[in-house]
PDB file of C-alpha atoms in Angstrom:
ATOM      1  CA  UNK Z  17     -42.082  72.888 129.856  1.00 43.00           C
ATOM      2  CA  UNK Z  18     -41.757  70.936 133.097  1.00 37.00           C
ATOM      3  CA  UNK Z  19     -38.390  71.193 134.864  1.00 38.00           C
ATOM      4  CA  UNK Z  20     -35.975  68.271 134.437  1.00 37.00           C
ATOM      5  CA  UNK Z  21     -35.552  67.975 138.193  1.00 38.00           C
ATOM      6  CA  UNK Z  22     -38.553  68.467 140.445  1.00 36.00           C
ATOM      7  CA  UNK Z  23     -38.087  70.414 143.644  1.00 39.00           C
ATOM      8  CA  UNK Z  24     -40.778  68.423 145.376  1.00 38.00           C
ATOM      9  CA  UNK Z  25     -40.147  66.849 148.724  1.00 40.00           C
ATOM     10  CA  UNK Z  26     -40.174  63.374 147.157  1.00 38.00           C
ATOM     11  CA  UNK Z  27     -37.531  64.271 144.611  1.00 37.00           C
ATOM     12  CA  UNK Z  28     -35.376  65.815 147.320  1.00 36.00           C
ATOM     13  CA  UNK Z  29     -35.515  62.568 149.255  1.00 38.00           C
ATOM     14  CA  UNK Z  30     -34.494  60.597 146.159  1.00 32.00           C
ATOM     15  CA  UNK Z  31     -31.569  62.886 145.391  1.00 35.00           C
ATOM     16  CA  UNK Z  32     -30.351  63.232 148.969  1.00 39.00           C
ATOM     17  CA  UNK Z  33     -26.965  61.563 149.629  1.00 43.00           C
ATOM     18  CA  UNK Z  34     -26.908  58.295 151.496  1.00 39.00           C
ATOM     19  CA  UNK Z  35     -25.861  58.520 155.133  1.00 45.00           C
ATOM     20  CA  UNK Z  36     -22.170  57.724 155.546  1.00 43.00           C
ATOM     21  CA  UNK Z  37     -22.968  54.529 157.418  1.00 43.00           C
ATOM     22  CA  UNK Z  38     -25.033  53.168 154.529  1.00 44.00           C
ATOM     23  CA  UNK Z  39     -22.435  53.713 151.803  1.00 40.00           C
ATOM     24  CA  UNK Z  40     -20.990  50.597 150.196  1.00 43.00           C
ATOM     25  CA  UNK Z  41     -17.616  50.447 148.499  1.00 43.00           C
ATOM     26  CA  UNK Z  42     -16.578  47.516 146.362  1.00 46.00           C
ATOM     27  CA  UNK Z  43     -13.908  45.612 148.284  1.00 51.00           C
ATOM     28  CA  UNK Z  44     -10.435  45.556 146.711  1.00 49.00           C
ATOM     29  CA  UNK Z  45      -9.552  42.128 145.363  1.00 48.00           C
ATOM     30  CA  UNK Z  46      -7.130  40.195 147.537  1.00 56.00           C
ATOM     31  CA  UNK Z  47      -3.524  40.071 146.289  1.00 51.00           C
ATOM     32  CA  UNK Z  48      -3.950  36.541 144.945  1.00 56.00           C
ATOM     33  CA  UNK Z  49      -6.995  37.559 142.937  1.00 54.00           C
ATOM     34  CA  UNK Z  50      -5.243  40.655 141.610  1.00 50.00           C
ATOM     35  CA  UNK Z  51      -2.336  38.529 140.423  1.00 56.00           C
ATOM     36  CA  UNK Z  52      -4.748  36.089 138.807  1.00 58.00           C
ATOM     37  CA  UNK Z  53      -6.452  38.911 136.925  1.00 49.00           C
ATOM     38  CA  UNK Z  54      -3.108  40.285 135.761  1.00 58.00           C
ATOM     39  CA  UNK Z  55      -2.246  36.827 134.478  1.00 60.00           C
ATOM     40  CA  UNK Z  56      -5.441  36.739 132.431  1.00 61.00           C
ATOM     41  CA  UNK Z  57      -4.750  40.168 130.953  1.00 55.00           C
ATOM     42  CA  UNK Z  58      -0.956  40.606 130.849  1.00 56.00           C
ATOM     43  CA  UNK Z  59       0.442  43.968 129.853  1.00 53.00           C
ATOM     44  CA  UNK Z  60       2.005  43.903 126.424  1.00 62.00           C
ATOM     45  CA  UNK Z  61       5.531  45.128 125.813  1.00 58.00           C
ATOM     46  CA  UNK Z  62       5.763  47.863 123.215  1.00 68.00           C
ATOM     47  CA  UNK Z  63       6.183  46.528 119.706  1.00 82.00           C
ATOM     48  CA  UNK Z  64       9.564  47.279 118.122  1.00 83.00           C
ATOM     49  CA  UNK Z  65       9.477  49.712 115.209  1.00 92.00           C
ATOM     50  CA  UNK Z  66       9.252  48.063 111.757  1.00 94.00           C
ATOM     51  CA  UNK Z  67      12.656  49.513 110.863  1.00 97.00           C
ATOM     52  CA  UNK Z  68      14.296  47.096 113.310  1.00 98.00           C
ATOM     53  CA  UNK Z  69      13.280  44.020 111.327  1.00 98.00           C
ATOM     54  CA  UNK Z  70      14.214  45.763 108.081  1.00 98.00           C
ATOM     55  CA  UNK Z  71      17.648  46.639 109.459  1.00 98.00           C
ATOM     56  CA  UNK Z  72      18.359  43.107 110.689  1.00 98.00           C
ATOM     57  CA  UNK Z  73      17.255  41.689 107.343  1.00 98.00           C
ATOM     58  CA  UNK Z  74      19.492  44.067 105.376  1.00 98.00           C
ATOM     59  CA  UNK Z  75      22.641  43.329 107.397  1.00 98.00           C
ATOM     60  CA  UNK Z  76      22.089  39.591 107.880  1.00 98.00           C
ATOM     61  CA  UNK Z  77      24.262  38.548 104.920  1.00 98.00           C
ATOM     62  CA  UNK Z  78      26.803  41.375 105.056  1.00 98.00           C
ATOM     63  CA  UNK Z  79      29.452  39.495 107.067  1.00 98.00           C
ATOM     64  CA  UNK Z  80      29.554  42.112 109.823  1.00 98.00           C
ATOM     65  CA  UNK Z  81      30.065  44.869 107.245  1.00 98.00           C
ATOM     66  CA  UNK Z  82      32.791  43.348 105.064  1.00 98.00           C
ATOM     67  CA  UNK Z  83      30.440  42.967 102.099  1.00 98.00           C
ATOM     68  CA  UNK Z  84      28.987  46.443 102.614  1.00 98.00           C
ATOM     69  CA  UNK Z  85      32.519  47.827 102.548  1.00 98.00           C
ATOM     70  CA  UNK Z  86      33.277  45.995  99.290  1.00 97.00           C
ATOM     71  CA  UNK Z  87      29.943  46.843  97.679  1.00 98.00           C
ATOM     72  CA  UNK Z  88      28.189  49.814  99.340  1.00 98.00           C
ATOM     73  CA  UNK Z  89      25.033  49.554  97.216  1.00 98.00           C
ATOM     74  CA  UNK Z  90      23.013  48.496 100.253  1.00 98.00           C
ATOM     75  CA  UNK Z  91      24.489  51.120 102.579  1.00 98.00           C
ATOM     76  CA  UNK Z  92      21.876  53.861 101.929  1.00 98.00           C
ATOM     77  CA  UNK Z  93      19.025  51.495 102.819  1.00 98.00           C
ATOM     78  CA  UNK Z  94      20.822  50.370 106.001  1.00 98.00           C
ATOM     79  CA  UNK Z  95      21.457  53.966 107.067  1.00 98.00           C
ATOM     80  CA  UNK Z  96      17.821  54.822 106.292  1.00 98.00           C
ATOM     81  CA  UNK Z  97      16.693  52.081 108.699  1.00 98.00           C
ATOM     82  CA  UNK Z  98      19.068  53.370 111.376  1.00 98.00           C
ATOM     83  CA  UNK Z  99      17.690  56.887 110.936  1.00 98.00           C
ATOM     84  CA  UNK Z 100      14.144  55.525 111.212  1.00 98.00           C
ATOM     85  CA  UNK Z 101      15.012  53.709 114.441  1.00 97.00           C
ATOM     86  CA  UNK Z 102      16.502  56.903 115.861  1.00 97.00           C
ATOM     87  CA  UNK Z 103      13.365  58.805 114.852  1.00 97.00           C
ATOM     88  CA  UNK Z 104      11.079  56.227 116.507  1.00 95.00           C
ATOM     89  CA  UNK Z 105      12.055  57.625 119.921  1.00 92.00           C
ATOM     90  CA  UNK Z 106      13.736  60.982 119.278  1.00 92.00           C
ATOM     91  CA  UNK Z 107      15.939  62.126 122.123  1.00 90.00           C
ATOM     92  CA  UNK Z 108      15.273  58.989 124.176  1.00 96.00           C
ATOM     93  CA  UNK Z 109      17.644  58.537 127.137  1.00 98.00           C
ATOM     94  CA  UNK Z 110      19.592  55.422 126.167  1.00 98.00           C
ATOM     95  CA  UNK Z 111      22.559  55.709 128.541  1.00 98.00           C
ATOM     96  CA  UNK Z 112      21.274  56.499 132.045  1.00 97.00           C
ATOM     97  CA  UNK Z 113      19.990  52.967 132.727  1.00 97.00           C
ATOM     98  CA  UNK Z 114      23.283  51.316 133.656  1.00 98.00           C
ATOM     99  CA  UNK Z 115      21.839  47.796 133.659  1.00 97.00           C
ATOM    100  CA  UNK Z 116      20.454  48.196 130.158  1.00 97.00           C
ATOM    101  CA  UNK Z 117      23.543  49.760 128.572  1.00 98.00           C
ATOM    102  CA  UNK Z 118      26.116  47.631 130.390  1.00 98.00           C
ATOM    103  CA  UNK Z 119      26.941  44.177 129.118  1.00 98.00           C
ATOM    104  CA  UNK Z 120      28.732  42.166 126.466  1.00 98.00           C
ATOM    105  CA  UNK Z 121      27.588  43.276 123.015  1.00 98.00           C
ATOM    106  CA  UNK Z 122      28.419  41.212 119.911  1.00 98.00           C
ATOM    107  CA  UNK Z 123      28.988  42.853 116.546  1.00 98.00           C
ATOM    108  CA  UNK Z 124      26.380  42.333 113.849  1.00 98.00           C
ATOM    109  CA  UNK Z 125      27.453  45.067 111.428  1.00 98.00           C
ATOM    110  CA  UNK Z 126      29.662  48.148 111.277  1.00 98.00           C
ATOM    111  CA  UNK Z 127      31.302  50.641 108.945  1.00 98.00           C
ATOM    112  CA  UNK Z 128      34.297  51.049 111.280  1.00 97.00           C
ATOM    113  CA  UNK Z 129      37.333  50.460 109.053  1.00 96.00           C
ATOM    114  CA  UNK Z 130      39.882  49.405 111.683  1.00 94.00           C
ATOM    115  CA  UNK Z 131      37.715  46.601 113.022  1.00 95.00           C
ATOM    116  CA  UNK Z 132      36.831  45.401 109.536  1.00 97.00           C
ATOM    117  CA  UNK Z 133      40.519  45.489 108.508  1.00 96.00           C
ATOM    118  CA  UNK Z 134      41.463  43.117 111.326  1.00 95.00           C
ATOM    119  CA  UNK Z 135      38.506  40.808 110.651  1.00 96.00           C
ATOM    120  CA  UNK Z 136      39.259  40.706 106.911  1.00 97.00           C
ATOM    121  CA  UNK Z 137      42.998  40.099 107.269  1.00 95.00           C
ATOM    122  CA  UNK Z 138      43.014  37.612 110.144  1.00 93.00           C
ATOM    123  CA  UNK Z 139      43.504  34.648 107.734  1.00 92.00           C
ATOM    124  CA  UNK Z 140      46.914  36.072 106.716  1.00 86.00           C
ATOM    125  CA  UNK Z 141      48.009  35.293 110.279  1.00 80.00           C
ATOM    126  CA  UNK Z 142      46.734  31.714 110.022  1.00 86.00           C
ATOM    127  CA  UNK Z 143      43.702  32.419 112.120  1.00 90.00           C
ATOM    128  CA  UNK Z 144      40.139  33.682 111.757  1.00 93.00           C
ATOM    129  CA  UNK Z 145      38.248  36.308 113.665  1.00 96.00           C
ATOM    130  CA  UNK Z 146      35.664  34.982 116.061  1.00 97.00           C
ATOM    131  CA  UNK Z 147      33.194  37.171 117.924  1.00 98.00           C
ATOM    132  CA  UNK Z 148      33.826  40.903 117.839  1.00 98.00           C
ATOM    133  CA  UNK Z 149      32.683  42.389 121.131  1.00 98.00           C
ATOM    134  CA  UNK Z 150      32.098  45.698 122.830  1.00 98.00           C
ATOM    135  CA  UNK Z 151      31.989  45.282 126.584  1.00 98.00           C
ATOM    136  CA  UNK Z 152      30.495  48.196 128.538  1.00 98.00           C
ATOM    137  CA  UNK Z 153      30.608  48.531 132.313  1.00 98.00           C
ATOM    138  CA  UNK Z 154      28.800  51.747 133.246  1.00 98.00           C
ATOM    139  CA  UNK Z 155      29.249  51.483 137.054  1.00 97.00           C
ATOM    140  CA  UNK Z 156      32.943  50.715 136.575  1.00 97.00           C
ATOM    141  CA  UNK Z 157      33.406  53.413 133.925  1.00 98.00           C
ATOM    142  CA  UNK Z 158      35.033  50.929 131.546  1.00 98.00           C
ATOM    143  CA  UNK Z 159      34.885  50.029 127.864  1.00 97.00           C
ATOM    144  CA  UNK Z 160      36.639  47.083 126.211  1.00 97.00           C
ATOM    145  CA  UNK Z 161      36.712  46.478 122.458  1.00 97.00           C
ATOM    146  CA  UNK Z 162      37.593  42.853 121.772  1.00 97.00           C
ATOM    147  CA  UNK Z 163      38.252  40.893 118.586  1.00 97.00           C
ATOM    148  CA  UNK Z 164      38.573  37.217 119.447  1.00 97.00           C
ATOM    149  CA  UNK Z 165      40.737  34.680 117.615  1.00 95.00           C
ATOM    150  CA  UNK Z 166      39.606  31.229 118.778  1.00 93.00           C
ATOM    151  CA  UNK Z 167      40.604  29.190 120.579  1.00 91.00           C
ATOM    152  CA  UNK Z 168      42.741  31.442 122.788  1.00 90.00           C
ATOM    153  CA  UNK Z 169      43.699  34.675 121.009  1.00 94.00           C
ATOM    154  CA  UNK Z 170      42.254  38.177 121.230  1.00 96.00           C
ATOM    155  CA  UNK Z 171      43.015  41.772 120.377  1.00 95.00           C
ATOM    156  CA  UNK Z 172      41.820  43.856 123.320  1.00 96.00           C
ATOM    157  CA  UNK Z 173      41.565  47.631 123.593  1.00 96.00           C
ATOM    158  CA  UNK Z 174      40.790  48.924 127.082  1.00 96.00           C
ATOM    159  CA  UNK Z 175      39.251  52.315 127.744  1.00 96.00           C
ATOM    160  CA  UNK Z 176      37.435  54.510 130.221  1.00 97.00           C
ATOM    161  CA  UNK Z 177      34.020  56.065 129.646  1.00 98.00           C
ATOM    162  CA  UNK Z 178      31.923  58.960 130.863  1.00 98.00           C
ATOM    163  CA  UNK Z 179      28.159  58.934 130.422  1.00 98.00           C
ATOM    164  CA  UNK Z 180      26.583  62.080 129.004  1.00 98.00           C
ATOM    165  CA  UNK Z 181      22.766  61.736 128.800  1.00 98.00           C
ATOM    166  CA  UNK Z 182      20.595  61.436 126.899  1.00 98.00           C
ATOM    167  CA  UNK Z 183      22.575  59.326 124.374  1.00 98.00           C
ATOM    168  CA  UNK Z 184      26.302  60.061 124.441  1.00 98.00           C
ATOM    169  CA  UNK Z 185      29.194  58.040 125.827  1.00 98.00           C
ATOM    170  CA  UNK Z 186      32.592  59.757 125.880  1.00 98.00           C
ATOM    171  CA  UNK Z 187      35.529  57.355 125.781  1.00 98.00           C
ATOM    172  CA  UNK Z 188      39.310  57.364 126.031  1.00 97.00           C
ATOM    173  CA  UNK Z 189      41.404  54.315 125.158  1.00 96.00           C
ATOM    174  CA  UNK Z 190      44.096  53.531 127.713  1.00 95.00           C
ATOM    175  CA  UNK Z 191      45.694  50.241 126.638  1.00 94.00           C
ATOM    176  CA  UNK Z 192      45.833  47.779 123.750  1.00 95.00           C
ATOM    177  CA  UNK Z 193      47.227  44.260 123.670  1.00 95.00           C
ATOM    178  CA  UNK Z 194      47.332  41.298 121.289  1.00 94.00           C
ATOM    179  CA  UNK Z 195      47.057  38.054 123.205  1.00 93.00           C
ATOM    180  CA  UNK Z 196      47.711  34.456 122.361  1.00 91.00           C
ATOM    181  CA  UNK Z 197      48.058  31.270 124.328  1.00 88.00           C
ATOM    182  CA  UNK Z 198      50.488  32.242 127.124  1.00 90.00           C
ATOM    183  CA  UNK Z 199      51.838  35.326 125.339  1.00 93.00           C
ATOM    184  CA  UNK Z 200      50.862  38.926 124.659  1.00 95.00           C
ATOM    185  CA  UNK Z 201      52.190  41.915 122.744  1.00 95.00           C
ATOM    186  CA  UNK Z 202      51.304  45.380 124.090  1.00 95.00           C
ATOM    187  CA  UNK Z 203      50.515  48.359 121.880  1.00 91.00           C
ATOM    188  CA  UNK Z 204      50.464  52.025 122.851  1.00 87.00           C
ATOM    189  CA  UNK Z 205      47.047  53.382 123.818  1.00 72.00           C
ATOM    190  CA  UNK Z 206      45.350  55.423 121.168  1.00 77.00           C
ATOM    191  CA  UNK Z 207      42.205  57.392 120.550  1.00 89.00           C
ATOM    192  CA  UNK Z 208      39.445  59.231 122.296  1.00 95.00           C
ATOM    193  CA  UNK Z 209      36.004  60.370 121.180  1.00 97.00           C
ATOM    194  CA  UNK Z 210      32.341  59.627 121.665  1.00 98.00           C
ATOM    195  CA  UNK Z 211      29.481  57.538 120.342  1.00 98.00           C
ATOM    196  CA  UNK Z 212      25.742  58.095 120.550  1.00 98.00           C
ATOM    197  CA  UNK Z 213      23.425  55.164 121.178  1.00 98.00           C
ATOM    198  CA  UNK Z 214      20.568  56.167 118.879  1.00 98.00           C
ATOM    199  CA  UNK Z 215      18.499  53.026 119.556  1.00 98.00           C
ATOM    200  CA  UNK Z 216      18.491  50.535 122.410  1.00 98.00           C
ATOM    201  CA  UNK Z 217      16.195  47.701 123.418  1.00 97.00           C
ATOM    202  CA  UNK Z 218      16.643  44.377 125.203  1.00 96.00           C
ATOM    203  CA  UNK Z 219      18.117  42.734 122.100  1.00 98.00           C
ATOM    204  CA  UNK Z 220      20.115  45.215 120.027  1.00 98.00           C
ATOM    205  CA  UNK Z 221      21.923  48.526 120.280  1.00 98.00           C
ATOM    206  CA  UNK Z 222      22.623  50.909 117.404  1.00 98.00           C
ATOM    207  CA  UNK Z 223      25.291  53.601 117.681  1.00 98.00           C
ATOM    208  CA  UNK Z 224      26.854  56.369 115.604  1.00 98.00           C
ATOM    209  CA  UNK Z 225      30.277  57.707 116.545  1.00 98.00           C
ATOM    210  CA  UNK Z 226      32.311  60.888 116.252  1.00 97.00           C
ATOM    211  CA  UNK Z 227      33.610  59.889 112.800  1.00 96.00           C
ATOM    212  CA  UNK Z 228      30.168  59.110 111.401  1.00 98.00           C
ATOM    213  CA  UNK Z 229      30.661  55.330 111.597  1.00 98.00           C
ATOM    214  CA  UNK Z 230      27.733  53.086 112.483  1.00 98.00           C
ATOM    215  CA  UNK Z 231      27.605  50.081 114.783  1.00 98.00           C
ATOM    216  CA  UNK Z 232      24.868  47.484 115.222  1.00 98.00           C
ATOM    217  CA  UNK Z 233      25.378  45.003 118.051  1.00 98.00           C
ATOM    218  CA  UNK Z 234      23.314  42.361 119.794  1.00 98.00           C
ATOM    219  CA  UNK Z 235      23.408  41.393 123.440  1.00 98.00           C
ATOM    220  CA  UNK Z 236      25.729  38.379 123.568  1.00 98.00           C
ATOM    221  CA  UNK Z 237      24.533  35.168 125.234  1.00 97.00           C
ATOM    222  CA  UNK Z 238      27.599  35.232 127.497  1.00 96.00           C
ATOM    223  CA  UNK Z 239      29.681  37.707 129.472  1.00 96.00           C
ATOM    224  CA  UNK Z 240      33.265  38.481 128.503  1.00 94.00           C
ATOM    225  CA  UNK Z 241      35.829  39.108 131.200  1.00 85.00           C
ATOM    226  CA  UNK Z 242      39.534  39.789 130.870  1.00 76.00           C
TER     227      UNK Z 242
END
């Protein structure tokens, strides 16, 4: 059988490398062209796991957890979605990015009894609970839990935090106060513990705390400041 590559002089000339001066490299596109090409073929953000939509659907009519507390029939399905979200990125670092974790988060749903007690019983004080917020300031090491009573009232619990990657936030409450229009009543500080952010994206955050309570919050369209 004839060899696949001939060792003749002609073949050697064909296979010989081009002299350096004759090599041609495709020129890199100018910056404007590169940007144009990226615009034609934009990179796609990762799709959220299906459990996110299922979770938001299951909690949408639960009045921030009041109905789940009264009738826990839906609770196993909600917890199953939370577990699936946690499993979609196991061990993901959800606390080291200060810009992503910090912000004003608005309550969508929780099993935390103290918050739900205040929300449920606010009408006995001739008011109604407005937004329930968790305000995290990672650079400042601060955490504020806020239950608002429009137009001017709020129950505010101040605390300090320590970040413990990949998912834990240790907290210690330092002050609590009930505020109205031009008045406030202080309460003694209480409580310390931790919560793990088991899922975090640009829209929602899901956490589980030291007592086994769950929290689902969305990034609020405004910033809360004391």
